[in-house]
């Protein structure tokens, strides 16, 4: 029988250290060191190659591929998108191009994506009637889930639905003072 008894509150006085993350073993350290050595050697080789080309009278074209060779358009665009950090806006732009496939042809005929605010992660969609705007507001949670499946979790947080925008009517015999025209009835 143990002489230690738990306190009346039911909690034991346990002084076990929290589990620590394991330190890298010898094999892992060797892999890291090898990778670093390869990168340093490659950098020294590139620097030596540039010095050699500079002594010969500048950069010259050769039979081997180098950074100055033409690149396929797709890989050049992908590299530019990655370097500039445009992955999310490019993905959302692709969604706007594939809008009918994502939401269906019927909804796409009446609701069009207008813009995407990357900071607030809000997609703004304009509908051509208040009935379609109401329908899209009801479908918004499912549509957000579908878009996040396609783009990555958390890319779209909210869909802002805009109703139809009526034509601005600034003049005419039936205009009441203070009225914005036929847009007063649109919601």
Coordinates of C-alpha atoms in Angstrom, one line a residue:
X1 CA 0.0 0.0 0.0
X2 CA 1.3 3.4 -0.9
X3 CA 1.8 6.2 1.6
X4 CA 0.9 8.8 -1.0
X5 CA -2.8 9.7 -1.1
X6 CA -4.4 12.0 -3.6
X7 CA -5.7 15.3 -2.2
X8 CA -9.4 15.7 -1.5
X9 CA -9.9 17.6 -4.8
X10 CA -9.0 14.4 -6.6
X11 CA -5.9 15.8 -8.3
X12 CA -2.6 14.1 -7.8
X13 CA 0.6 16.0 -7.2
X14 CA 2.6 14.8 -10.2
X15 CA 5.9 16.3 -11.1
X16 CA 6.6 14.7 -14.5
X17 CA 8.5 16.8 -17.0
X18 CA 6.7 17.6 -20.2
X19 CA 7.7 15.4 -23.2
X20 CA 10.5 17.1 -25.2
X21 CA 10.8 17.0 -28.9
X22 CA 13.6 14.6 -29.8
X23 CA 16.9 16.1 -30.8
X24 CA 18.1 15.2 -34.3
X25 CA 20.0 11.9 -34.4
X26 CA 23.4 11.4 -36.0
X27 CA 21.9 10.3 -39.3
X28 CA 19.6 13.4 -39.5
X29 CA 22.5 15.7 -38.6
X30 CA 24.6 14.1 -41.3
X31 CA 21.9 14.7 -43.9
X32 CA 21.5 18.3 -42.9
X33 CA 25.3 18.8 -43.1
X34 CA 25.5 17.1 -46.5
X35 CA 22.7 19.2 -47.9
X36 CA 24.4 22.4 -46.6
X37 CA 27.8 21.4 -48.0
X38 CA 26.2 20.6 -51.4
X39 CA 24.5 24.0 -51.5
X40 CA 27.8 25.8 -50.6
X41 CA 29.7 23.9 -53.2
X42 CA 27.1 24.7 -55.9
X43 CA 27.3 28.4 -54.9
X44 CA 31.2 28.3 -55.1
X45 CA 30.9 26.6 -58.5
X46 CA 28.5 29.2 -59.8
X47 CA 30.7 32.0 -58.6
X48 CA 33.8 30.5 -60.2
X49 CA 31.9 30.0 -63.5
X50 CA 30.9 33.6 -63.6
X51 CA 34.5 34.8 -62.9
X52 CA 35.7 32.5 -65.7
X53 CA 33.1 33.9 -68.1
X54 CA 34.0 37.5 -67.1
X55 CA 37.7 36.8 -67.9
X56 CA 36.8 35.5 -71.4
X57 CA 35.0 38.8 -72.3
X58 CA 31.6 38.5 -70.7
X59 CA 28.8 36.1 -70.8
X60 CA 28.6 33.9 -73.8
X61 CA 26.0 31.5 -75.0
X62 CA 27.0 27.8 -74.9
X63 CA 25.8 24.4 -75.6
X64 CA 24.7 23.8 -72.0
X65 CA 21.5 25.3 -70.4
X66 CA 21.9 28.3 -68.1
X67 CA 19.6 30.9 -66.6
X68 CA 19.6 33.0 -69.7
X69 CA 18.0 30.4 -71.9
X70 CA 14.4 30.9 -73.0
X71 CA 11.8 29.3 -70.8
X72 CA 8.4 27.9 -71.7
X73 CA 5.7 30.5 -71.0
X74 CA 3.8 28.3 -68.5
X75 CA 6.9 27.8 -66.3
X76 CA 7.9 31.4 -66.5
X77 CA 4.4 32.5 -65.4
X78 CA 4.4 29.9 -62.6
X79 CA 7.8 31.1 -61.4
X80 CA 6.6 34.8 -61.4
X81 CA 3.4 33.9 -59.5
X82 CA 5.5 32.0 -56.9
X83 CA 8.2 34.8 -56.5
X84 CA 5.6 37.5 -56.1
X85 CA 3.3 35.6 -53.7
X86 CA 0.3 35.7 -56.1
X87 CA -0.8 32.2 -55.5
X88 CA -4.1 33.0 -53.8
X89 CA -5.2 35.9 -56.2
X90 CA -4.3 33.7 -59.2
X91 CA -6.3 30.8 -57.8
X92 CA -9.3 33.0 -57.1
X93 CA -9.0 34.5 -60.6
X94 CA -9.1 30.9 -62.0
X95 CA -12.3 30.3 -60.0
X96 CA -13.8 33.4 -61.5
X97 CA -13.0 32.0 -64.9
X98 CA -14.5 28.6 -64.0
X99 CA -17.5 30.1 -62.2
X100 CA -20.2 28.3 -64.3
X101 CA -18.5 24.9 -63.5
X102 CA -18.4 25.7 -59.8
X103 CA -21.9 27.0 -59.2
X104 CA -23.7 25.6 -62.1
X105 CA -24.9 27.1 -65.4
X106 CA -28.3 28.3 -64.0
X107 CA -26.8 30.3 -61.1
X108 CA -23.9 31.5 -63.2
X109 CA -26.3 33.1 -65.7
X110 CA -27.7 35.4 -63.0
X111 CA -24.8 35.8 -60.5
X112 CA -21.3 37.0 -61.6
X113 CA -18.3 37.3 -59.3
X114 CA -17.0 40.9 -59.2
X115 CA -13.9 41.1 -57.0
X116 CA -12.0 39.3 -54.3
X117 CA -10.6 41.2 -51.3
X118 CA -7.5 39.2 -50.3
X119 CA -7.0 41.0 -46.9
X120 CA -10.5 40.2 -45.7
X121 CA -10.9 37.1 -47.8
X122 CA -14.3 38.2 -49.1
X123 CA -15.6 37.3 -52.6
X124 CA -18.2 39.9 -53.9
X125 CA -20.9 38.6 -56.3
X126 CA -23.4 40.7 -58.2
X127 CA -26.8 39.2 -59.0
X128 CA -29.2 40.5 -61.7
X129 CA -32.4 40.3 -59.5
X130 CA -33.2 40.3 -55.8
X131 CA -34.6 36.8 -56.1
X132 CA -31.3 35.4 -57.3
X133 CA -29.5 37.5 -54.6
X134 CA -31.6 35.9 -51.9
X135 CA -31.0 32.5 -53.4
X136 CA -27.3 33.0 -53.4
X137 CA -27.4 34.3 -49.8
X138 CA -29.1 31.1 -48.8
X139 CA -26.5 29.0 -50.6
X140 CA -23.5 31.0 -49.5
X141 CA -22.2 28.6 -46.7
X142 CA -22.2 25.7 -49.1
X143 CA -20.5 27.8 -51.8
X144 CA -17.8 29.0 -49.4
X145 CA -17.1 25.3 -48.4
X146 CA -16.9 24.3 -52.1
X147 CA -14.6 27.2 -52.9
X148 CA -12.3 26.5 -50.0
X149 CA -12.1 22.8 -51.1
X150 CA -10.9 24.0 -54.5
X151 CA -8.6 26.9 -53.3
X152 CA -7.4 25.7 -49.9
X153 CA -8.9 26.1 -46.5
X154 CA -9.6 29.6 -45.4
X155 CA -9.1 31.3 -48.8
X156 CA -12.7 32.5 -48.9
X157 CA -14.2 33.5 -45.6
X158 CA -17.4 35.3 -46.7
X159 CA -19.4 35.8 -49.9
X160 CA -20.8 39.3 -50.1
X161 CA -23.9 39.3 -52.3
X162 CA -24.9 42.5 -54.2
X163 CA -28.4 43.0 -55.6
X164 CA -29.0 44.5 -59.0
X165 CA -27.8 48.0 -59.7
X166 CA -30.5 50.0 -61.5
X167 CA -29.6 52.7 -64.0
X168 CA -28.8 56.1 -62.5
X169 CA -31.6 58.5 -63.4
X170 CA -30.6 62.1 -62.8
X171 CA -33.3 63.9 -64.7
X172 CA -36.8 63.5 -66.0
X173 CA -40.4 64.6 -65.3
X174 CA -41.1 61.8 -62.8
X175 CA -38.1 62.3 -60.5
X176 CA -38.9 63.2 -56.9
X177 CA -36.5 65.4 -55.0
X178 CA -34.1 63.3 -53.0
X179 CA -34.9 60.2 -54.9
X180 CA -32.2 58.0 -56.5
X181 CA -34.5 57.0 -59.3
X182 CA -35.7 53.4 -60.1
X183 CA -32.9 52.1 -57.9
X184 CA -35.0 53.0 -54.8
X185 CA -36.9 49.8 -55.2
X186 CA -33.9 47.5 -55.7
X187 CA -32.6 45.7 -52.7

